[in-house]
mmCIF file of N, CA and C in Angstrom:
data_model
loop_
_atom_site.group_PDB
_atom_site.id
_atom_site.type_symbol
_atom_site.label_atom_id
_atom_site.label_comp_id
_atom_site.label_asym_id
_atom_site.label_seq_id
_atom_site.Cartn_x
_atom_site.Cartn_y
_atom_site.Cartn_z
ATOM 1 N N MET A 1 -29.489 15.832 15.931
ATOM 2 C CA MET A 1 -28.122 16.151 16.137
ATOM 3 C C MET A 1 -27.335 14.811 16.352
ATOM 4 N N ASN A 2 -27.913 13.937 17.178
ATOM 5 C CA ASN A 2 -27.207 12.652 17.371
ATOM 6 C C ASN A 2 -27.051 11.819 16.178
ATOM 7 N N TYR A 3 -28.089 11.891 15.256
ATOM 8 C CA TYR A 3 -28.018 11.186 13.961
ATOM 9 C C TYR A 3 -26.862 11.753 13.133
ATOM 10 N N LEU A 4 -26.699 13.052 13.121
ATOM 11 C CA LEU A 4 -25.651 13.646 12.301
ATOM 12 C C LEU A 4 -24.241 13.260 12.927
ATOM 13 N N LYS A 5 -24.133 13.285 14.167
ATOM 14 C CA LYS A 5 -22.855 12.888 14.831
ATOM 15 C C LYS A 5 -22.532 11.451 14.525
ATOM 16 N N ARG A 6 -23.511 10.537 14.594
ATOM 17 C CA ARG A 6 -23.268 9.120 14.374
ATOM 18 C C ARG A 6 -22.892 8.954 12.931
ATOM 19 N N THR A 7 -23.537 9.613 12.015
ATOM 20 C CA THR A 7 -23.292 9.481 10.577
ATOM 21 C C THR A 7 -21.772 9.951 10.295
ATOM 22 N N LEU A 8 -21.433 11.081 10.865
ATOM 23 C CA LEU A 8 -20.059 11.537 10.580
ATOM 24 C C LEU A 8 -19.014 10.663 11.204
ATOM 25 N N LEU A 9 -19.299 10.070 12.352
ATOM 26 C CA LEU A 9 -18.360 9.182 12.988
ATOM 27 C C LEU A 9 -18.242 7.890 12.170
ATOM 28 N N MET A 10 -19.386 7.371 11.632
ATOM 29 C CA MET A 10 -19.333 6.154 10.757
ATOM 30 C C MET A 10 -18.514 6.441 9.547
ATOM 31 N N LEU A 11 -18.730 7.601 8.918
ATOM 32 C CA LEU A 11 -17.952 7.964 7.690
ATOM 33 C C LEU A 11 -16.485 8.083 8.023
ATOM 34 N N ALA A 12 -16.122 8.582 9.158
ATOM 35 C CA ALA A 12 -14.743 8.755 9.535
ATOM 36 C C ALA A 12 -14.028 7.479 9.767
ATOM 37 N N PHE A 13 -14.763 6.474 10.266
ATOM 38 C CA PHE A 13 -14.094 5.141 10.637
ATOM 39 C C PHE A 13 -14.327 4.092 9.646
ATOM 40 N N LEU A 14 -15.436 4.113 8.933
ATOM 41 C CA LEU A 14 -15.760 3.026 8.033
ATOM 42 C C LEU A 14 -15.407 3.152 6.593
ATOM 43 N N VAL A 15 -15.309 4.395 6.155
ATOM 44 C CA VAL A 15 -14.994 4.686 4.738
ATOM 45 C C VAL A 15 -13.465 4.828 4.661
ATOM 46 N N PRO A 16 -12.806 4.027 3.859
ATOM 47 C CA PRO A 16 -11.361 4.223 3.725
ATOM 48 C C PRO A 16 -11.075 5.579 3.088
ATOM 49 N N THR A 17 -9.999 6.182 3.580
ATOM 50 C CA THR A 17 -9.704 7.562 3.076
ATOM 51 C C THR A 17 -8.606 7.465 2.053
ATOM 52 N N LEU A 18 -9.012 7.668 0.783
ATOM 53 C CA LEU A 18 -8.029 7.719 -0.258
ATOM 54 C C LEU A 18 -7.624 9.166 -0.436
ATOM 55 N N SER A 19 -6.340 9.461 -0.397
ATOM 56 C CA SER A 19 -5.906 10.783 -0.599
ATOM 57 C C SER A 19 -4.674 10.754 -1.458
ATOM 58 N N HIS A 20 -4.175 11.834 -1.837
ATOM 59 C CA HIS A 20 -2.997 12.000 -2.672
ATOM 60 C C HIS A 20 -3.249 11.376 -4.039
ATOM 61 N N GLY A 21 -2.428 11.650 -4.952
ATOM 62 C CA GLY A 21 -2.633 11.150 -6.303
ATOM 63 C C GLY A 21 -2.045 9.810 -6.590
ATOM 64 N N LYS A 22 -2.348 9.382 -7.800
ATOM 65 C CA LYS A 22 -1.727 8.146 -8.320
ATOM 66 C C LYS A 22 -0.428 8.432 -8.825
ATOM 67 N N GLY A 23 0.435 7.442 -8.990
ATOM 68 C CA GLY A 23 1.732 7.655 -9.618
ATOM 69 C C GLY A 23 2.763 6.672 -9.308
ATOM 70 N N TYR A 24 3.917 6.717 -10.085
ATOM 71 C CA TYR A 24 5.020 5.870 -9.833
ATOM 72 C C TYR A 24 5.700 6.228 -8.568
ATOM 73 N N MET A 25 5.966 5.166 -7.754
ATOM 74 C CA MET A 25 6.748 5.329 -6.532
ATOM 75 C C MET A 25 8.210 5.071 -6.842
ATOM 76 N N THR A 26 8.551 4.471 -7.929
ATOM 77 C CA THR A 26 9.902 4.093 -8.346
ATOM 78 C C THR A 26 10.003 4.497 -9.817
ATOM 79 N N GLY A 27 11.234 4.408 -10.292
ATOM 80 C CA GLY A 27 11.477 4.493 -11.746
ATOM 81 C C GLY A 27 10.891 3.266 -12.421
ATOM 82 N N LEU A 28 10.597 3.416 -13.716
ATOM 83 C CA LEU A 28 10.035 2.267 -14.435
ATOM 84 C C LEU A 28 11.058 1.219 -14.619
ATOM 85 N N TYR A 29 12.303 1.556 -14.965
ATOM 86 C CA TYR A 29 13.361 0.597 -15.213
ATOM 87 C C TYR A 29 14.513 0.679 -14.245
ATOM 88 N N ASP A 30 14.652 1.798 -13.524
ATOM 89 C CA ASP A 30 15.740 1.998 -12.658
ATOM 90 C C ASP A 30 15.193 2.258 -11.288
ATOM 91 N N THR A 31 15.434 1.361 -10.355
ATOM 92 C CA THR A 31 14.868 1.525 -9.009
ATOM 93 C C THR A 31 15.864 1.013 -7.938
ATOM 94 N N THR A 32 15.694 1.536 -6.720
ATOM 95 C CA THR A 32 16.479 1.121 -5.601
ATOM 96 C C THR A 32 15.588 0.346 -4.585
ATOM 97 N N ALA A 33 14.325 0.145 -4.943
ATOM 98 C CA ALA A 33 13.408 -0.449 -3.894
ATOM 99 C C ALA A 33 13.559 -1.960 -3.845
ATOM 100 N N THR A 34 13.566 -2.456 -2.620
ATOM 101 C CA THR A 34 13.606 -3.955 -2.345
ATOM 102 C C THR A 34 12.571 -4.235 -1.330
ATOM 103 N N VAL A 35 12.059 -5.513 -1.420
ATOM 104 C CA VAL A 35 11.119 -6.012 -0.398
ATOM 105 C C VAL A 35 11.914 -6.589 0.728
ATOM 106 N N SER A 36 11.702 -6.066 1.904
ATOM 107 C CA SER A 36 12.442 -6.545 3.126
ATOM 108 C C SER A 36 11.534 -7.379 3.995
ATOM 109 N N GLY A 37 10.284 -7.456 3.726
ATOM 110 C CA GLY A 37 9.395 -8.259 4.511
ATOM 111 C C GLY A 37 7.968 -8.251 3.915
ATOM 112 N N VAL A 38 7.221 -9.279 4.246
ATOM 113 C CA VAL A 38 5.850 -9.450 3.799
ATOM 114 C C VAL A 38 4.936 -9.788 4.968
ATOM 115 N N PHE A 39 3.774 -9.024 5.064
ATOM 116 C CA PHE A 39 2.838 -9.251 6.167
ATOM 117 C C PHE A 39 1.490 -9.548 5.564
ATOM 118 N N VAL A 40 0.954 -10.812 5.725
ATOM 119 C CA VAL A 40 -0.345 -11.186 5.266
ATOM 120 C C VAL A 40 -1.365 -10.951 6.355
ATOM 121 N N HIS A 41 -2.425 -10.102 6.121
ATOM 122 C CA HIS A 41 -3.375 -9.794 7.081
ATOM 123 C C HIS A 41 -4.511 -10.838 7.062
ATOM 124 N N SER A 42 -5.188 -11.015 8.197
ATOM 125 C CA SER A 42 -6.217 -11.973 8.298
ATOM 126 C C SER A 42 -7.440 -11.690 7.382
ATOM 127 N N ASN A 43 -7.557 -10.356 6.970
ATOM 128 C CA ASN A 43 -8.687 -10.051 6.108
ATOM 129 C C ASN A 43 -8.321 -10.289 4.613
ATOM 130 N N GLY A 44 -7.098 -10.775 4.359
ATOM 131 C CA GLY A 44 -6.653 -11.049 3.006
ATOM 132 C C GLY A 44 -5.735 -10.068 2.382
ATOM 133 N N GLY A 45 -5.667 -8.877 3.038
ATOM 134 C CA GLY A 45 -4.731 -7.841 2.526
ATOM 135 C C GLY A 45 -3.287 -8.236 2.743
ATOM 136 N N VAL A 46 -2.381 -7.566 2.059
ATOM 137 C CA VAL A 46 -0.963 -7.866 2.170
ATOM 138 C C VAL A 46 -0.221 -6.520 2.325
ATOM 139 N N THR A 47 0.658 -6.450 3.328
ATOM 140 C CA THR A 47 1.510 -5.281 3.419
ATOM 141 C C THR A 47 2.959 -5.728 3.138
ATOM 142 N N LEU A 48 3.621 -4.983 2.225
ATOM 143 C CA LEU A 48 4.969 -5.239 1.907
ATOM 144 C C LEU A 48 5.875 -4.193 2.626
ATOM 145 N N PHE A 49 6.914 -4.604 3.307
ATOM 146 C CA PHE A 49 7.938 -3.757 3.835
ATOM 147 C C PHE A 49 8.908 -3.487 2.764
ATOM 148 N N VAL A 50 9.038 -2.198 2.374
ATOM 149 C CA VAL A 50 9.957 -1.874 1.273
ATOM 150 C C VAL A 50 11.002 -0.917 1.701
ATOM 151 N N LYS A 51 12.229 -1.199 1.305
ATOM 152 C CA LYS A 51 13.373 -0.296 1.584
ATOM 153 C C LYS A 51 13.810 0.349 0.252
ATOM 154 N N GLY A 52 14.312 1.539 0.367
ATOM 155 C CA GLY A 52 14.876 2.261 -0.825
ATOM 156 C C GLY A 52 13.934 3.183 -1.536
ATOM 157 N N LEU A 53 12.768 3.399 -0.958
ATOM 158 C CA LEU A 53 11.829 4.328 -1.659
ATOM 159 C C LEU A 53 12.162 5.746 -1.214
ATOM 160 N N GLU A 54 12.078 6.680 -2.157
ATOM 161 C CA GLU A 54 12.336 8.026 -1.898
ATOM 162 C C GLU A 54 11.003 8.835 -1.759
ATOM 163 N N ARG A 55 10.893 9.674 -0.754
ATOM 164 C CA ARG A 55 9.664 10.422 -0.554
ATOM 165 C C ARG A 55 9.519 11.409 -1.691
ATOM 166 N N LYS A 56 8.297 11.488 -2.312
ATOM 167 C CA LYS A 56 8.063 12.392 -3.357
ATOM 168 C C LYS A 56 6.964 13.285 -2.886
ATOM 169 N N ALA A 57 6.836 14.458 -3.459
ATOM 170 C CA ALA A 57 5.809 15.414 -3.180
ATOM 171 C C ALA A 57 4.398 14.732 -3.351
ATOM 172 N N GLY A 58 3.467 14.872 -2.410
ATOM 173 C CA GLY A 58 2.210 14.280 -2.533
ATOM 174 C C GLY A 58 2.169 12.787 -2.143
ATOM 175 N N SER A 59 3.292 12.261 -1.585
ATOM 176 C CA SER A 59 3.301 10.874 -1.196
ATOM 177 C C SER A 59 2.539 10.616 0.099
ATOM 178 N N CYS A 60 2.297 9.385 0.419
ATOM 179 C CA CYS A 60 1.549 9.010 1.640
ATOM 180 C C CYS A 60 2.496 9.262 2.847
ATOM 181 N N ASP A 61 1.859 9.206 4.053
ATOM 182 C CA ASP A 61 2.602 9.425 5.273
ATOM 183 C C ASP A 61 3.713 8.388 5.475
ATOM 184 N N ASN A 62 3.357 7.124 5.235
ATOM 185 C CA ASN A 62 4.342 6.042 5.486
ATOM 186 C C ASN A 62 4.576 5.317 4.202
ATOM 187 N N ILE A 63 5.811 5.620 3.605
ATOM 188 C CA ILE A 63 6.080 5.029 2.336
ATOM 189 C C ILE A 63 6.891 3.688 2.468
ATOM 190 N N GLY A 64 7.302 3.344 3.670
ATOM 191 C CA GLY A 64 8.130 2.121 3.869
ATOM 192 C C GLY A 64 7.228 0.882 3.921
ATOM 193 N N ASN A 65 5.942 1.041 4.109
ATOM 194 C CA ASN A 65 4.993 -0.125 4.107
ATOM 195 C C ASN A 65 3.958 0.259 3.010
ATOM 196 N N VAL A 66 3.963 -0.638 2.027
ATOM 197 C CA VAL A 66 2.957 -0.446 0.924
ATOM 198 C C VAL A 66 1.921 -1.599 1.091
ATOM 199 N N HIS A 67 0.688 -1.286 0.626
ATOM 200 C CA HIS A 67 -0.425 -2.276 0.921
ATOM 201 C C HIS A 67 -1.039 -2.705 -0.443
ATOM 202 N N ILE A 68 -1.418 -3.954 -0.429
ATOM 203 C CA ILE A 68 -2.158 -4.581 -1.525
ATOM 204 C C ILE A 68 -3.477 -4.944 -0.885
ATOM 205 N N ARG A 69 -4.569 -4.365 -1.393
ATOM 206 C CA ARG A 69 -5.885 -4.511 -0.820
ATOM 207 C C ARG A 69 -6.413 -5.997 -0.995
ATOM 208 N N ALA A 70 -7.182 -6.414 -0.056
ATOM 209 C CA ALA A 70 -7.743 -7.800 -0.070
ATOM 210 C C ALA A 70 -8.700 -7.920 -1.251
ATOM 211 N N ASP A 71 -9.325 -6.897 -1.782
ATOM 212 C CA ASP A 71 -10.260 -7.005 -2.836
ATOM 213 C C ASP A 71 -9.618 -6.787 -4.232
ATOM 214 N N ASN A 72 -8.291 -6.717 -4.242
ATOM 215 C CA ASN A 72 -7.535 -6.568 -5.560
ATOM 216 C C ASN A 72 -7.596 -7.986 -6.200
ATOM 217 N N PRO A 73 -8.180 -8.026 -7.419
ATOM 218 C CA PRO A 73 -8.372 -9.343 -8.127
ATOM 219 C C PRO A 73 -6.992 -9.982 -8.415
ATOM 220 N N ALA A 74 -5.891 -9.184 -8.542
ATOM 221 C CA ALA A 74 -4.622 -9.797 -8.849
ATOM 222 C C ALA A 74 -3.752 -9.973 -7.606
ATOM 223 N N LYS A 75 -4.361 -9.964 -6.407
ATOM 224 C CA LYS A 75 -3.582 -10.008 -5.128
ATOM 225 C C LYS A 75 -2.683 -11.255 -5.113
ATOM 226 N N SER A 76 -3.117 -12.408 -5.544
ATOM 227 C CA SER A 76 -2.206 -13.564 -5.453
ATOM 228 C C SER A 76 -0.997 -13.388 -6.406
ATOM 229 N N HIS A 77 -1.199 -12.722 -7.508
ATOM 230 C CA HIS A 77 -0.085 -12.422 -8.420
ATOM 231 C C HIS A 77 0.914 -11.494 -7.840
ATOM 232 N N PHE A 78 0.353 -10.433 -7.240
ATOM 233 C CA PHE A 78 1.210 -9.443 -6.554
ATOM 234 C C PHE A 78 2.034 -10.143 -5.469
ATOM 235 N N LEU A 79 1.413 -11.001 -4.646
ATOM 236 C CA LEU A 79 2.150 -11.679 -3.570
ATOM 237 C C LEU A 79 3.226 -12.633 -4.157
ATOM 238 N N SER A 80 2.872 -13.266 -5.298
ATOM 239 C CA SER A 80 3.886 -14.111 -5.909
ATOM 240 C C SER A 80 5.086 -13.346 -6.427
ATOM 241 N N VAL A 81 4.846 -12.189 -7.017
ATOM 242 C CA VAL A 81 5.949 -11.356 -7.531
ATOM 243 C C VAL A 81 6.720 -10.811 -6.337
ATOM 244 N N ALA A 82 6.071 -10.376 -5.278
ATOM 245 C CA ALA A 82 6.757 -9.832 -4.121
ATOM 246 C C ALA A 82 7.674 -10.927 -3.403
ATOM 247 N N LEU A 83 7.148 -12.095 -3.321
ATOM 248 C CA LEU A 83 7.913 -13.203 -2.669
ATOM 249 C C LEU A 83 9.109 -13.615 -3.545
ATOM 250 N N THR A 84 8.877 -13.586 -4.866
ATOM 251 C CA THR A 84 10.018 -13.923 -5.830
ATOM 252 C C THR A 84 11.092 -12.878 -5.686
ATOM 253 N N ALA A 85 10.709 -11.623 -5.717
ATOM 254 C CA ALA A 85 11.713 -10.511 -5.569
ATOM 255 C C ALA A 85 12.455 -10.652 -4.240
ATOM 256 N N PHE A 86 11.704 -10.984 -3.168
ATOM 257 C CA PHE A 86 12.263 -11.042 -1.817
ATOM 258 C C PHE A 86 13.299 -12.178 -1.785
ATOM 259 N N ALA A 87 12.897 -13.354 -2.318
ATOM 260 C CA ALA A 87 13.815 -14.546 -2.320
ATOM 261 C C ALA A 87 14.983 -14.375 -3.212
ATOM 262 N N ALA A 88 14.838 -13.723 -4.304
ATOM 263 C CA ALA A 88 15.913 -13.499 -5.262
ATOM 264 C C ALA A 88 16.709 -12.258 -5.012
ATOM 265 N N GLU A 89 16.335 -11.504 -3.991
ATOM 266 C CA GLU A 89 16.957 -10.226 -3.633
ATOM 267 C C GLU A 89 17.043 -9.276 -4.830
ATOM 268 N N GLN A 90 15.945 -9.148 -5.617
ATOM 269 C CA GLN A 90 15.870 -8.317 -6.754
ATOM 270 C C GLN A 90 15.137 -7.046 -6.427
ATOM 271 N N LYS A 91 15.312 -5.976 -7.207
ATOM 272 C CA LYS A 91 14.682 -4.692 -7.078
ATOM 273 C C LYS A 91 13.263 -4.781 -7.580
ATOM 274 N N ILE A 92 12.378 -3.946 -7.032
ATOM 275 C CA ILE A 92 10.980 -3.948 -7.480
ATOM 276 C C ILE A 92 10.626 -2.514 -7.930
ATOM 277 N N GLY A 93 9.592 -2.459 -8.753
ATOM 278 C CA GLY A 93 8.965 -1.225 -9.185
ATOM 279 C C GLY A 93 7.568 -1.201 -8.632
ATOM 280 N N LEU A 94 7.107 -0.006 -8.300
ATOM 281 C CA LEU A 94 5.777 0.175 -7.674
ATOM 282 C C LEU A 94 5.005 1.346 -8.300
ATOM 283 N N TYR A 95 3.755 1.154 -8.539
ATOM 284 C CA TYR A 95 2.848 2.227 -8.905
ATOM 285 C C TYR A 95 1.697 2.247 -7.908
ATOM 286 N N MET A 96 1.336 3.424 -7.414
ATOM 287 C CA MET A 96 0.307 3.423 -6.400
ATOM 288 C C MET A 96 -0.968 4.021 -6.941
ATOM 289 N N ALA A 97 -2.120 3.518 -6.412
ATOM 290 C CA ALA A 97 -3.414 3.997 -6.766
ATOM 291 C C ALA A 97 -3.862 5.146 -5.916
ATOM 292 N N GLY A 98 -3.200 5.348 -4.793
ATOM 293 C CA GLY A 98 -3.548 6.400 -3.806
ATOM 294 C C GLY A 98 -3.109 5.964 -2.460
ATOM 295 N N CYS A 99 -3.562 6.687 -1.429
ATOM 296 C CA CYS A 99 -3.184 6.450 -0.096
ATOM 297 C C CYS A 99 -4.394 6.077 0.768
ATOM 298 N N GLU A 100 -4.187 5.229 1.787
ATOM 299 C CA GLU A 100 -5.331 4.787 2.615
ATOM 300 C C GLU A 100 -4.838 4.570 4.045
ATOM 301 N N VAL A 101 -5.690 4.829 5.023
ATOM 302 C CA VAL A 101 -5.485 4.422 6.396
ATOM 303 C C VAL A 101 -5.713 2.956 6.424
ATOM 304 N N ILE A 102 -4.714 2.199 6.989
ATOM 305 C CA ILE A 102 -4.834 0.741 7.138
ATOM 306 C C ILE A 102 -5.095 0.532 8.609
ATOM 307 N N PRO A 103 -6.406 0.203 9.011
ATOM 308 C CA PRO A 103 -6.765 0.076 10.403
ATOM 309 C C PRO A 103 -5.859 -0.845 11.281
ATOM 310 N N PHE A 104 -5.274 -1.905 10.629
ATOM 311 C CA PHE A 104 -4.479 -2.821 11.425
ATOM 312 C C PHE A 104 -3.293 -2.148 12.023
ATOM 313 N N TRP A 105 -2.700 -1.188 11.320
ATOM 314 C CA TRP A 105 -1.494 -0.549 11.779
ATOM 315 C C TRP A 105 -1.850 0.606 12.778
ATOM 316 N N ALA A 106 -3.102 0.880 13.032
ATOM 317 C CA ALA A 106 -3.631 1.834 13.970
ATOM 318 C C ALA A 106 -3.209 3.250 13.562
ATOM 319 N N GLY A 107 -3.768 4.208 14.239
ATOM 320 C CA GLY A 107 -3.420 5.636 13.914
ATOM 321 C C GLY A 107 -4.096 6.140 12.726
ATOM 322 N N THR A 108 -3.638 7.312 12.283
ATOM 323 C CA THR A 108 -4.222 7.953 11.106
ATOM 324 C C THR A 108 -3.285 8.114 9.954
ATOM 325 N N ALA A 109 -2.089 7.450 10.019
ATOM 326 C CA ALA A 109 -1.065 7.567 8.949
ATOM 327 C C ALA A 109 -1.670 6.855 7.741
ATOM 328 N N THR A 110 -1.329 7.416 6.575
ATOM 329 C CA THR A 110 -1.771 6.796 5.285
ATOM 330 C C THR A 110 -0.622 5.983 4.689
ATOM 331 N N TYR A 111 -1.047 4.913 4.018
ATOM 332 C CA TYR A 111 -0.101 3.936 3.384
ATOM 333 C C TYR A 111 -0.466 3.883 1.884
ATOM 334 N N PRO A 112 0.601 3.692 1.012
ATOM 335 C CA PRO A 112 0.312 3.604 -0.447
ATOM 336 C C PRO A 112 -0.431 2.325 -0.714
ATOM 337 N N ILE A 113 -1.408 2.446 -1.528
ATOM 338 C CA ILE A 113 -2.201 1.247 -2.064
ATOM 339 C C ILE A 113 -1.595 0.942 -3.410
ATOM 340 N N ILE A 114 -1.035 -0.243 -3.578
ATOM 341 C CA ILE A 114 -0.372 -0.580 -4.781
ATOM 342 C C ILE A 114 -1.288 -1.137 -5.820
ATOM 343 N N SER A 115 -1.160 -0.611 -7.080
ATOM 344 C CA SER A 115 -1.942 -1.110 -8.177
ATOM 345 C C SER A 115 -1.112 -1.770 -9.275
ATOM 346 N N GLU A 116 0.206 -1.608 -9.239
ATOM 347 C CA GLU A 116 1.165 -2.201 -10.111
ATOM 348 C C GLU A 116 2.427 -2.580 -9.383
ATOM 349 N N LEU A 117 2.991 -3.742 -9.739
ATOM 350 C CA LEU A 117 4.214 -4.231 -9.060
ATOM 351 C C LEU A 117 5.044 -5.038 -10.087
ATOM 352 N N TRP A 118 6.359 -4.766 -10.161
ATOM 353 C CA TRP A 118 7.167 -5.503 -11.121
ATOM 354 C C TRP A 118 8.616 -5.692 -10.530
ATOM 355 N N ILE A 119 9.288 -6.654 -11.146
ATOM 356 C CA ILE A 119 10.675 -6.954 -10.719
ATOM 357 C C ILE A 119 11.670 -6.427 -11.679
ATOM 358 N N ILE A 120 12.709 -5.813 -11.203
ATOM 359 C CA ILE A 120 13.815 -5.277 -12.059
ATOM 360 C C ILE A 120 15.072 -6.085 -11.643
ATOM 361 N N LYS A 121 15.742 -6.554 -12.680
ATOM 362 C CA LYS A 121 17.051 -7.284 -12.442
ATOM 363 C C LYS A 121 18.186 -6.332 -12.309
#
């Protein structure tokens, strides 16, 4: 019984929970989303603070903070695009791969994991 409890606890805390579907968080060409801040985590992940996103059915708990995973091979490109949009005060487009609990932010709220990011003039 202890083994089963330990295994379930490890799964609950160590395995990232991906939930909800993939999809566009903004329009492809028409968007109101802007980057209002950037947080680089010590593990290499990046959280973007985004304003102007509308909650859609099946969206994550917290849509104002979107996350770029540390293991994303294009992470440096995402960060470059995000910082360019922030500095130029341009709109961005976002596509999410799913939702995940980000341990740094504590709690059980899920955050969008970004798989596509673009700038709209």
